[in-house]
C-alpha positions as CSV (number, residue, x, y, z in Angstrom):
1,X,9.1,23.1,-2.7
2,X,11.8,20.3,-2.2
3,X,14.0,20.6,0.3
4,X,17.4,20.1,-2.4
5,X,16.1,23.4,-4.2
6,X,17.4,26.5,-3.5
7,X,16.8,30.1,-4.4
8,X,19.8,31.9,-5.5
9,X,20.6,35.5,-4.3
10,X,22.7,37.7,-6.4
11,X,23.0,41.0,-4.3
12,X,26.7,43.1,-3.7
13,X,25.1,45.0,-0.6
14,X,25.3,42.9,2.9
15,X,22.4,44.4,4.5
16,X,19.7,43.4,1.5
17,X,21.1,40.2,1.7
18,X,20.4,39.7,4.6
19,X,17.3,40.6,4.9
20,X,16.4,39.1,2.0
21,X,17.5,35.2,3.0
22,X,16.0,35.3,6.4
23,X,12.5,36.5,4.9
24,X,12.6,33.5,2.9
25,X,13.8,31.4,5.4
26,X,11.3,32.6,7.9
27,X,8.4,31.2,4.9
28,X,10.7,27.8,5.0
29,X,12.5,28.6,1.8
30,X,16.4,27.9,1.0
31,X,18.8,30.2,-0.2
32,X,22.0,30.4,-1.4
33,X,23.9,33.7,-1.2
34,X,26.6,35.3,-3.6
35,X,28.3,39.0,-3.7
36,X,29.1,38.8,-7.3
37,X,28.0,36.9,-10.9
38,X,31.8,34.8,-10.4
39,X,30.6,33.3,-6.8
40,X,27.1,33.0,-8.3
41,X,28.3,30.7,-11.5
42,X,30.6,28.5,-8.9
43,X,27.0,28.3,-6.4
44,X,24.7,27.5,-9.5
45,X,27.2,24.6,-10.7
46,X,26.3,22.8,-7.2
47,X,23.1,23.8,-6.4
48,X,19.5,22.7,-7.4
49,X,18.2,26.4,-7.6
50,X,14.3,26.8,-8.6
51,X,14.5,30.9,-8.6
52,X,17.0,33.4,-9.2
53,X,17.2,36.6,-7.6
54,X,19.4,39.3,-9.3
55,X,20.7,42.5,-8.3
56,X,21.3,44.8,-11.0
57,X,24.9,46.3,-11.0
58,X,27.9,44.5,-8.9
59,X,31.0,44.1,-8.3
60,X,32.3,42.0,-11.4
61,X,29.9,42.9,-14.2
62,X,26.0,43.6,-14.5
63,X,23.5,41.1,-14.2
64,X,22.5,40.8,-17.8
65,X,25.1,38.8,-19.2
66,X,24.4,36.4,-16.3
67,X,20.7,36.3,-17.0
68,X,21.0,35.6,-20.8
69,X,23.4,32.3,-20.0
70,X,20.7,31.2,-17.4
71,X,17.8,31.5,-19.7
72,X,19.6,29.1,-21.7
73,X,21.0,27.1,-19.2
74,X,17.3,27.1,-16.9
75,X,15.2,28.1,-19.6
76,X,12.3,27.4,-17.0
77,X,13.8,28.7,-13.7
78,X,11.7,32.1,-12.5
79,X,14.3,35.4,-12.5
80,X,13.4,38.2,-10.7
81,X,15.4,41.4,-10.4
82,X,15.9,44.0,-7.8
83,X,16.0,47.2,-9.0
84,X,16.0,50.8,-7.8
85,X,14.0,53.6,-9.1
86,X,16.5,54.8,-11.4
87,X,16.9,51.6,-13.4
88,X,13.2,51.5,-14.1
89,X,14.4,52.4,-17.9
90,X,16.2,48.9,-18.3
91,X,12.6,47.1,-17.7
92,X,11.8,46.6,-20.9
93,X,15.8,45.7,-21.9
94,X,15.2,42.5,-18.7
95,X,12.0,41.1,-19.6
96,X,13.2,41.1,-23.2
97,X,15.9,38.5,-22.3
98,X,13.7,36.7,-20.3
99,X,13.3,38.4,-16.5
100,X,9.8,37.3,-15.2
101,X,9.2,40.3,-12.5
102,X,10.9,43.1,-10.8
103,X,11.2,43.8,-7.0
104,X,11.9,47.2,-6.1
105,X,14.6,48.5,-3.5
106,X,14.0,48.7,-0.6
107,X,12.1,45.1,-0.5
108,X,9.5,44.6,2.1
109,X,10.6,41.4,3.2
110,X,6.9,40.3,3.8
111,X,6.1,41.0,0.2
112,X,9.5,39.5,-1.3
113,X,8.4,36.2,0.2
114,X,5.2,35.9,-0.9
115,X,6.2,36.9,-4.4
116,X,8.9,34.2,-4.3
117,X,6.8,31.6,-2.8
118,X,4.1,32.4,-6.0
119,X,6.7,31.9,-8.6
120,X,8.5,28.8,-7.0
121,X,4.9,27.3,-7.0
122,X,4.0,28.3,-10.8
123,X,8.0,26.7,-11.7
124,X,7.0,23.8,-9.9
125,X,3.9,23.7,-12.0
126,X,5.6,24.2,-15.0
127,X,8.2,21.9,-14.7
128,X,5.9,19.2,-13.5
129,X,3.8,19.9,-17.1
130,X,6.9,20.1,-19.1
131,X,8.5,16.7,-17.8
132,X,4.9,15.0,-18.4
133,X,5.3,17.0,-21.8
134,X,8.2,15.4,-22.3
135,X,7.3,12.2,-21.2
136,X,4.3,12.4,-23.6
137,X,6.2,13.4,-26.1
138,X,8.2,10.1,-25.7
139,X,5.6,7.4,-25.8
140,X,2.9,9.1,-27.9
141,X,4.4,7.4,-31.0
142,X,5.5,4.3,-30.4
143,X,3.6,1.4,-29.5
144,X,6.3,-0.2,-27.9
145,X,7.6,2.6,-25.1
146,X,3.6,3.0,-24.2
147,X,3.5,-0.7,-23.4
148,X,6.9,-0.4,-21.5
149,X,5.3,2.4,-19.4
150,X,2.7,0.0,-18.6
151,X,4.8,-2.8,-18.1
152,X,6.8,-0.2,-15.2
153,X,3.8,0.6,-13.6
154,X,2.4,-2.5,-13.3
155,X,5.4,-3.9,-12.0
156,X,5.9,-1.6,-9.7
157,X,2.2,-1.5,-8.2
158,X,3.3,-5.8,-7.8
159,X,6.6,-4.9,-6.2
160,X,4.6,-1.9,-4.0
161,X,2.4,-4.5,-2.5
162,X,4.0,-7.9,-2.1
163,X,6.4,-8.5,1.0
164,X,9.9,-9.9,0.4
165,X,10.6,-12.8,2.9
166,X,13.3,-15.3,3.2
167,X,12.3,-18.5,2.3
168,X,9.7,-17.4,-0.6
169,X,11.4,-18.1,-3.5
170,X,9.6,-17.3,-6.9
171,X,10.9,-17.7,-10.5
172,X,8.9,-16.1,-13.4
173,X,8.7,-16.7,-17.5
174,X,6.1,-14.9,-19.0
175,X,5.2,-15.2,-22.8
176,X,5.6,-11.7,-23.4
177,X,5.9,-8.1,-22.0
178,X,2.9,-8.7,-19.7
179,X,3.0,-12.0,-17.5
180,X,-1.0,-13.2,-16.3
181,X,0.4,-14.5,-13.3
182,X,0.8,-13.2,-9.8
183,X,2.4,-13.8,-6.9
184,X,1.3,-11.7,-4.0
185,X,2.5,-12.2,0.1
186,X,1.4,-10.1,2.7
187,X,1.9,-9.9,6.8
188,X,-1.6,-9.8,9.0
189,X,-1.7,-8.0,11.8
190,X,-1.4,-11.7,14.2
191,X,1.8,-12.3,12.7
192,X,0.5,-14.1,9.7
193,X,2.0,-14.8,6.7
194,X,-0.5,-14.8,3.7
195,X,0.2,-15.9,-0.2
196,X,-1.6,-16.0,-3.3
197,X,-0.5,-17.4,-6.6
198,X,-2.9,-16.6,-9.0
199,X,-3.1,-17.3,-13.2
200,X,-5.6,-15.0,-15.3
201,X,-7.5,-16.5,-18.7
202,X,-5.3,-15.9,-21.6
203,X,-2.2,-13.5,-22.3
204,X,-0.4,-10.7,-22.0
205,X,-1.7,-7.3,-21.8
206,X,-5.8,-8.7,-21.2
207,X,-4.3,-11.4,-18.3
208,X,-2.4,-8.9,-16.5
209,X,-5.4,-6.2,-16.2
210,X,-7.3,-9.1,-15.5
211,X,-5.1,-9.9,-12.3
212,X,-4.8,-6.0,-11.4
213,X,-7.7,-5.5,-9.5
214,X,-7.0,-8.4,-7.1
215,X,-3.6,-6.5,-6.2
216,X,-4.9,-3.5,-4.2
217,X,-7.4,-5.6,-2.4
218,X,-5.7,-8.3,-1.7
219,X,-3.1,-5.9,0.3
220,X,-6.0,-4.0,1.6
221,X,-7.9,-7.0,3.2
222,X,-5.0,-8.7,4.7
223,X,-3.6,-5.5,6.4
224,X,-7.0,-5.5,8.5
225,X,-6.7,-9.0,9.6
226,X,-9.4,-10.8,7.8
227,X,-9.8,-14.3,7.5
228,X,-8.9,-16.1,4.7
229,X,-12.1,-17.0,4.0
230,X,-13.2,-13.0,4.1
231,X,-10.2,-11.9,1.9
232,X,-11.4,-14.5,-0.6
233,X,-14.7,-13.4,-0.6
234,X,-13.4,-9.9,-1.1
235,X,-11.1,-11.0,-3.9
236,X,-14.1,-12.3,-5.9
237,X,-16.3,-9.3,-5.2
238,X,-13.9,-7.0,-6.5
239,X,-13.4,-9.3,-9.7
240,X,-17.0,-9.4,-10.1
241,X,-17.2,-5.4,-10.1
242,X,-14.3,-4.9,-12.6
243,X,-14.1,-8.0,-14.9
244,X,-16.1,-8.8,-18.2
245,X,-17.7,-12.4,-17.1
246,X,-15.6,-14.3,-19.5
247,X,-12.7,-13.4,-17.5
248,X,-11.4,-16.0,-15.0
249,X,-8.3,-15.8,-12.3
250,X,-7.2,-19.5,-10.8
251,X,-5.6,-19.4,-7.7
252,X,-4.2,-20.6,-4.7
253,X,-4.1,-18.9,-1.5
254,X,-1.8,-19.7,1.8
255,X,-2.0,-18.8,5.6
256,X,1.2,-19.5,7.2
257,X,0.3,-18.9,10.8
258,X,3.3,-19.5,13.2
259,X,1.1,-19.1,16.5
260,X,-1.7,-21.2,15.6
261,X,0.8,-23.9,14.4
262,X,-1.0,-24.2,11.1
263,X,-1.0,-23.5,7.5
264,X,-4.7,-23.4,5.3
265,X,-5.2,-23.7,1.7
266,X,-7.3,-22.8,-0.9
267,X,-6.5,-24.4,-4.2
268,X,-9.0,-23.0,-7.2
269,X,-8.7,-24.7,-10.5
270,X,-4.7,-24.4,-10.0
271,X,-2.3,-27.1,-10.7
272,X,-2.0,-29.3,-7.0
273,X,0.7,-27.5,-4.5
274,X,3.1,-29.8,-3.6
275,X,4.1,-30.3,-0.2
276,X,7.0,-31.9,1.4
277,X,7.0,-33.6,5.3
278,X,10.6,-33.3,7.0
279,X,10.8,-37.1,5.9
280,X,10.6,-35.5,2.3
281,X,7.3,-37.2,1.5
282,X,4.8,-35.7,-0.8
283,X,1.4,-34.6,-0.5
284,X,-0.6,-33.2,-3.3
285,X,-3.2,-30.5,-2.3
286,X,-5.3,-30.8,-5.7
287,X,-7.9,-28.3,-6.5
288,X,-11.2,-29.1,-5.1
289,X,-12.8,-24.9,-5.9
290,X,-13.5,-23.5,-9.2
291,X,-11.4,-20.5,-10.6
292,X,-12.3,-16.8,-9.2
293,X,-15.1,-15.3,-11.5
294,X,-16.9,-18.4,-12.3
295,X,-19.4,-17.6,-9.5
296,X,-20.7,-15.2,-7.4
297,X,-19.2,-13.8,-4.4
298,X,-22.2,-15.4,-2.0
299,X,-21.4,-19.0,-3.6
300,X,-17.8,-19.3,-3.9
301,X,-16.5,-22.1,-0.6
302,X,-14.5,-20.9,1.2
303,X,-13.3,-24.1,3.0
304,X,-9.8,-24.3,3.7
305,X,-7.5,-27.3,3.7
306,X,-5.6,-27.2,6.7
307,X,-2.4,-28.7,8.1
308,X,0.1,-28.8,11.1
309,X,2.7,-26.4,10.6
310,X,5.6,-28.3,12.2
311,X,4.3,-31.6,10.1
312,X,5.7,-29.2,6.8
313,X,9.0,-28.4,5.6
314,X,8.2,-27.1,1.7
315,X,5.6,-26.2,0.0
316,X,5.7,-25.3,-4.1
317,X,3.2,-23.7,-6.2
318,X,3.5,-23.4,-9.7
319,X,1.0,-22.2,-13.0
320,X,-0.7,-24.6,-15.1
321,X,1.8,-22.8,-17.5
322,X,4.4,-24.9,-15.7
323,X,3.0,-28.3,-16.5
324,X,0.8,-28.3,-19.5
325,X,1.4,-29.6,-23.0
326,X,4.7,-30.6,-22.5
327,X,6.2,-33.3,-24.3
328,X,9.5,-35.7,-24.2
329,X,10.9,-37.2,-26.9
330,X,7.9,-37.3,-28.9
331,X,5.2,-38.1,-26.4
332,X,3.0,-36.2,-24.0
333,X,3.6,-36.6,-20.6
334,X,0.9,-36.7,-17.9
335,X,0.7,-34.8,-15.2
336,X,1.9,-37.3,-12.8
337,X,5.1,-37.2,-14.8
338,X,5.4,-33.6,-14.8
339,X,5.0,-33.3,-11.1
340,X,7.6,-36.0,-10.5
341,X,10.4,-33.4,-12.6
342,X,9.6,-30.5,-10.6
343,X,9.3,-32.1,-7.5
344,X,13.2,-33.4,-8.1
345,X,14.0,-29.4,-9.5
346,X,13.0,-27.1,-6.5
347,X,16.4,-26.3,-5.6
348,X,16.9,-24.6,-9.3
349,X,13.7,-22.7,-9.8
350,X,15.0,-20.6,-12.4
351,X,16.4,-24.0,-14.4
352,X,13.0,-25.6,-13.5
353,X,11.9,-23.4,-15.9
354,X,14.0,-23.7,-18.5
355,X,13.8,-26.9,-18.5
356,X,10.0,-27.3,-18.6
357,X,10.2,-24.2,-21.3
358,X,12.1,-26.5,-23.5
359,X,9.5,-29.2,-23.2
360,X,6.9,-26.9,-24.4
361,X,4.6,-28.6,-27.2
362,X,2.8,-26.2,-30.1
363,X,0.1,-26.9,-32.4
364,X,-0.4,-26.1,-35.7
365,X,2.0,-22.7,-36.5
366,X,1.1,-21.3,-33.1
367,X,4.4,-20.8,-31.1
368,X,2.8,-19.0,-28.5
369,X,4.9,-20.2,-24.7
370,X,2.3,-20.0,-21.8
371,X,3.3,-17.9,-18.4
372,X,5.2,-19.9,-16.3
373,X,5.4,-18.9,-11.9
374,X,6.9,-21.5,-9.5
375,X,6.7,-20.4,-6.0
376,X,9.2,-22.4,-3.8
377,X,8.0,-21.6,0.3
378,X,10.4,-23.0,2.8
379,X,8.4,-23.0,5.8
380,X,10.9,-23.3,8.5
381,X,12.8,-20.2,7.0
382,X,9.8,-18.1,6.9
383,X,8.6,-19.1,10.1
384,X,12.1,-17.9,11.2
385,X,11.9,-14.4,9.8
386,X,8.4,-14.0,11.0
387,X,9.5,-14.8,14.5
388,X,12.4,-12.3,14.3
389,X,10.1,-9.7,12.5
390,X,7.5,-9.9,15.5
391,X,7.4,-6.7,17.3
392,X,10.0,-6.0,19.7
393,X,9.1,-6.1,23.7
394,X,9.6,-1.9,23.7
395,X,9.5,-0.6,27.0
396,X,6.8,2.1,26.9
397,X,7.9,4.4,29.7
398,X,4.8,5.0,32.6
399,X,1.3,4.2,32.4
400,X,-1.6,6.0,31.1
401,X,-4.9,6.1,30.5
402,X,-7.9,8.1,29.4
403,X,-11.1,7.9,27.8
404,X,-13.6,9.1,25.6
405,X,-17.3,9.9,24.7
406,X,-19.0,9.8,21.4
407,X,-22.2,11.0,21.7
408,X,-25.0,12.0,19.1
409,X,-23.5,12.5,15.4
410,X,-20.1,11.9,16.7
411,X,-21.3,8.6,16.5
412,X,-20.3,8.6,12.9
413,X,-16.7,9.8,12.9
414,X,-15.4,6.8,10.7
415,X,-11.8,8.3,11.7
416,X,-11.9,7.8,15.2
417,X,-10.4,4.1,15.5
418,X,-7.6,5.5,13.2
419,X,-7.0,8.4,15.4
420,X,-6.5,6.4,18.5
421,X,-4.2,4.2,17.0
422,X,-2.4,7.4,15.5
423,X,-2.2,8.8,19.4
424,X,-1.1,5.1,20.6
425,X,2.1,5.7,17.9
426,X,3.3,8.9,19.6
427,X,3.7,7.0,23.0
428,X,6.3,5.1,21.2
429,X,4.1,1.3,19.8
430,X,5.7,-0.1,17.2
431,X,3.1,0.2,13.8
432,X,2.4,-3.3,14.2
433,X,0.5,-2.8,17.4
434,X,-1.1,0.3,16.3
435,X,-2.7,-1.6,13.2
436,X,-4.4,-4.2,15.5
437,X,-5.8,-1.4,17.9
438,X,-7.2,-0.3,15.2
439,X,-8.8,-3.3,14.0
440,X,-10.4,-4.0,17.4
441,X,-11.4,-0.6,17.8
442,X,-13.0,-0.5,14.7
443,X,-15.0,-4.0,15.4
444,X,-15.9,-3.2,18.5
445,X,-17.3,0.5,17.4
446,X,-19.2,-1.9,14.3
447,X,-20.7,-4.1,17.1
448,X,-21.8,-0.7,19.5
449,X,-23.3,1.0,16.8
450,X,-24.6,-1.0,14.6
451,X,-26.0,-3.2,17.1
452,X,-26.2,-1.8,20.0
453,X,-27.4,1.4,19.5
454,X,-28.8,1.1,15.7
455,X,-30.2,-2.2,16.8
456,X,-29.7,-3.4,13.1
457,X,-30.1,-7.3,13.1
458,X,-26.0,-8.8,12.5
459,X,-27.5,-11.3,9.9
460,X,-29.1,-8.3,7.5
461,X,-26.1,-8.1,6.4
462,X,-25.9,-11.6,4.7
463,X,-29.8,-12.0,3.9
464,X,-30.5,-8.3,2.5
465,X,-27.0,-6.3,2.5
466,X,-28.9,-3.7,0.5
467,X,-31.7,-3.5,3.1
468,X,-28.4,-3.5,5.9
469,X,-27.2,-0.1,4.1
470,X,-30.2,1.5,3.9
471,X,-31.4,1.2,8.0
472,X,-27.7,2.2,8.5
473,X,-27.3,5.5,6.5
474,X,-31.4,6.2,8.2
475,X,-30.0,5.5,11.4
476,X,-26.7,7.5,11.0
477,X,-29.0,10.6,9.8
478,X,-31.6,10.6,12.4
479,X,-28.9,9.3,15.6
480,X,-30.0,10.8,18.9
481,X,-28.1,13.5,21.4
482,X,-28.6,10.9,23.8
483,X,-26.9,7.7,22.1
484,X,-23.7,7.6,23.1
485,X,-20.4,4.9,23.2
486,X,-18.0,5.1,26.3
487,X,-14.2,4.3,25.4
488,X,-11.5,3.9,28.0
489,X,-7.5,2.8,27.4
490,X,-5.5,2.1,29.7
491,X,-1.9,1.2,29.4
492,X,0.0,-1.0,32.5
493,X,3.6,0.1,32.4
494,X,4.1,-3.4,34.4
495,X,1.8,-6.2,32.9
496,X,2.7,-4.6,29.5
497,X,-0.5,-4.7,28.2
498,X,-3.0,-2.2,26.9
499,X,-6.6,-2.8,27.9
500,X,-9.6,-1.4,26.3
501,X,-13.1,-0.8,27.3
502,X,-15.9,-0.4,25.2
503,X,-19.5,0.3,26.0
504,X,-23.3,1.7,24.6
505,X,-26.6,3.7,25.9
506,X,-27.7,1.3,23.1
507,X,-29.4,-2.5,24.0
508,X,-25.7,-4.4,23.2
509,X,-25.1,-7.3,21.2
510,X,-25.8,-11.3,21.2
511,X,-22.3,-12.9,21.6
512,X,-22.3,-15.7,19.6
513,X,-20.4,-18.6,19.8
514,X,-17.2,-17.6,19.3
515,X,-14.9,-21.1,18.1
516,X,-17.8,-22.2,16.3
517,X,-18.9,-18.8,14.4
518,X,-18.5,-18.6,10.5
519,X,-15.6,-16.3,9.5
520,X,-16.3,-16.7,6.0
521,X,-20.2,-14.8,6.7
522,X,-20.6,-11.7,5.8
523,X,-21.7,-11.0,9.3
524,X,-20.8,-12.9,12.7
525,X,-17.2,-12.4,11.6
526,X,-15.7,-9.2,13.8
527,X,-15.6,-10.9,17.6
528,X,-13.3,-13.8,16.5
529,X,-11.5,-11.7,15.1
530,X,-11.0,-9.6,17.8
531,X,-10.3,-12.6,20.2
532,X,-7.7,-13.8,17.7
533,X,-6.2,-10.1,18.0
534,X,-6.1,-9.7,21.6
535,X,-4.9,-11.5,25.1
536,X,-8.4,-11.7,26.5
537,X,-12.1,-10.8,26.0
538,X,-15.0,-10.8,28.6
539,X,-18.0,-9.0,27.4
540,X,-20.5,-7.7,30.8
541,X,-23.8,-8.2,29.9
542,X,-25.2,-6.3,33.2
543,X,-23.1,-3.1,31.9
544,X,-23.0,-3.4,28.2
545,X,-19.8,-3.1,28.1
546,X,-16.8,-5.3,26.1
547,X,-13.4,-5.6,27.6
548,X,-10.1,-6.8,25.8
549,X,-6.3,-6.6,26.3
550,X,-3.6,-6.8,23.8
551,X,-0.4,-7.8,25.0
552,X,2.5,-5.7,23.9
């Protein structure tokens, strides 16, 4: 039940009521109390009540007046009446006008609770199926309020997963109702900022569902620190999954990464980014990919231009929408030209567009305006509010440690990296540092059981990832008493850093070369990611056992 709904006791006699409100508060319910129908008008006038509890005869008047206003007044709000033995002959006379049960004197507070616990539950019901009634009701016959109920949700499932930032500045014209472009930003766990523009095949409604997909995943993949390259990768695999083949999304994707004093890009049969030095001169990243959906997953590149952060002042991305088929005083101008206007009309996005709207050139009867998204990124503001966004130096009170052993089907709690993090929260770290325990926990459980104790070859997973998933799930069902992974966490109040151990009965892992190993694989992936996580990493060969720290 919401906590602004109350139930509303009518009742002259100060002992019922008593007893009465703390039986239902005792089952966490509110109540409102009144000694007559004149207090209980003045409490219902202020008060959200979802049940109505009515003695029979007081002070001012008997209830039934009062119930036949409130069936019209809360024609869906439960009333129950207390009665005593000798008003059993006005039943049928309550129920008549509306009364949905009777609760007879003297109430057994146990009982009284229940029954009003059951009948806020079946209101809440029924007022949950009446407003989607209504709502029905609304849209079911006109086109146009169906489409604005998409257009909400869709907007708000944008809004729900794109971080607002100072110095990300976007301006948007669609065509119509539905736009096909998308901007997205997101914060990975290393203190990463990470933007996509993307622009789906055609128009409206069919563009934006063509985008929607991407908008989940996107958040999804850059919460758990992947690469660039990996969220990519995912991007297209989820596009492949849920998009007819004729379906393409061009975009550009951004890593702004303060720490590593760089910024990568990834430009896919977009329009070039432009981007400005602090001597104001212009480079043009130009698309050198094809657009997401043109080929598979295991072929798209995923190499990444990349630059010195420091070197950059702004960058701005824009839809083709932006610079196509425009023309000036009679004649179509190139690209070159078209760059030149926006690149002198950053500092009004919104009249960027209006301007370039007015240019637009139709063919034939066709009068058909293409989306238009300009993304203006000034990277020394956002490098700004990711520095003051970084999580505070908290002072963790004591140190702690313990530790932990999974042994036999334990082995295959998929939960048990988000538990620990969960546990790390209630000793007071900030989210931020929970999300990349988790992450490290989670790659370094990957690498003990998959490896180490599964012995499952890393690489399976990028040669034969059906063959991978198969020796996993046989593995997982036929995992010995004896295999087991050793955690321990430890938390040095005075170094201020939490340092994790992580061992297997298993044969361990091959640690690759770290700074050279691919992060766009589909395997190899998960121990530079964990190094780029955490203050240091040793792994002990003799013991089979990795060791990091994250600094807090």
């Amino acid at each position: 039940m919401p906590s602004e709904n109350f139930v509303l006791i009518l009742e002259d006699d100060i002992s019922t009521r008593l007893i009465v409100s703390k039986s239902l508060t005792v089952q966490g319910i509110k109540s409102v109390v009144a000694a007559n129908i004149a207090d209980a008008e003045a409490l219902i006038s202020k008060h959200d009540i979802c049940l109505f509890l009515l003695d029979v005869h007081l002070p001012d008047g008997d209830s039934t007046s009062l119930v036949a206003t409130l069936r019209e007044t809360h024609p869906l709000v439960p009333i129950l009446i207390m009665t005593g033995d000798y008003e059993q002959n006005r039943v049928s006379e309550f129920f008549d006008l509306g009364v949905r049960d009777f609760i007879n004197k003297p109430v057994h507070p146990i009982l009284l609770a229940s029954r009003v616990s059951s009948f806020i539950r079946s209101y809440a019901t029924e007022k949950a199926l009446f407003e989607a009634n209504e709502m029905y009701q609304r849209i079911a016959h006109e086109k146009e309020q169906e489409e604005a109920l998409a257009h909400y949700v869709y907007n708000h499932i944008l809004k729900v997963h794109t971080t607002k930032i100072a110095g990300l500045d976007v301006a948007i014209r669609s065509s119509g109702r539905f736009c096909g472009d998308m901007l997205l930003s997101a914060k990975a766990p290393n203190g990463s900022l990470i933007v996509m523009l993307a622009d789906a095949t055609g128009h409206g409604m069919a563009a934006a569902l063509t985008i929607y997909p991407m908008v989940s995943t996107f958040a999804a993949m850059v919460s758990k620190g992947l690469s660039l390259g990996a969220i990519l990768r995912e991007l297209s695999s989820k596009h492949n999954q849920s998009i007819p083949q004729n379906r393409f999304v061009a975009a550009i994707l951004l890593e702004i990464s303060p720490k590593d004093n760089s910024l990568k890009v990834w430009n896919g049969g977009m329009p070039a980014a432009l981007m400005f030095d602090k001597a104001g001169e212009l480079t043009k990243v130009t698309s050198k990919n094809v657009a997401i959906g043109i080929l598979p997953e295991d072929l798209i590149s995923t190499k990444m231009e990349s630059f010195e952060l420091s070197d950059i002042k702004k960058i701005a991305l824009f839809s083709d929408g932006l610079i196509e088929n425009k023309v000036i005083d009679g004649r179509n101008i190139p690209f070159s030209e078209g760059y030149d206007i926006i690149a002198k009309n950053l500092d009004d996005s919104h009249g960027l567009l209006s301007l370039m709207h007015g240019y637009e050139l139709f063919e034939g009867e066709s009068s058909d305006h293409d989306d238009m998204t300009l993304a203006v990124l000034d990277l020394e503001l956002i490098q700004e509010e990711l520095r003051e966004e970084e999580p505070e130096d908290l002072q963790i009170p004591g140190s702690f440690d313990f530790s932990f052993e999974l042994r036999g089907s334990s082995l295959n709690n998929e939960k048990f990296a988000f538990s620990l993090s969960d546990l790390l929260s209630t000793y007071g770290f900030n989210k931020e540092f929970c999300q990349k325990v988790f992450t490290v926990v989670t790659e370094l459980l990957v690498n003990a059981v998959d490896h180490g104790i599964f012995n499952i070859p890393s690489n399976l997973k990028e040669e034969d990832f059906i063959t991978y998933l198969s020796m996993r799930e046989q593995k997982k069902a036929n995992v010995s008493p004896s295999d087991k992974v050793m955690i321990e966490v430890k938390w040095d109040e005075i170094e201020h850093t939490l340092f994790i151990s992580l061992g297997d009965s298993g044969a361990g892992y091959k640690v690759e070369n770290i700074e050279t190993a691919d992060d766009t694989a589909a395997y190899g992936r998960g121990l530079k990611l964990i190094t780029s996580l955490c203050k240091t990493f040793f792994y002990d060969q003799e013991i089979n056992t990795t060791h990091v720290s994250l600094k807090y």
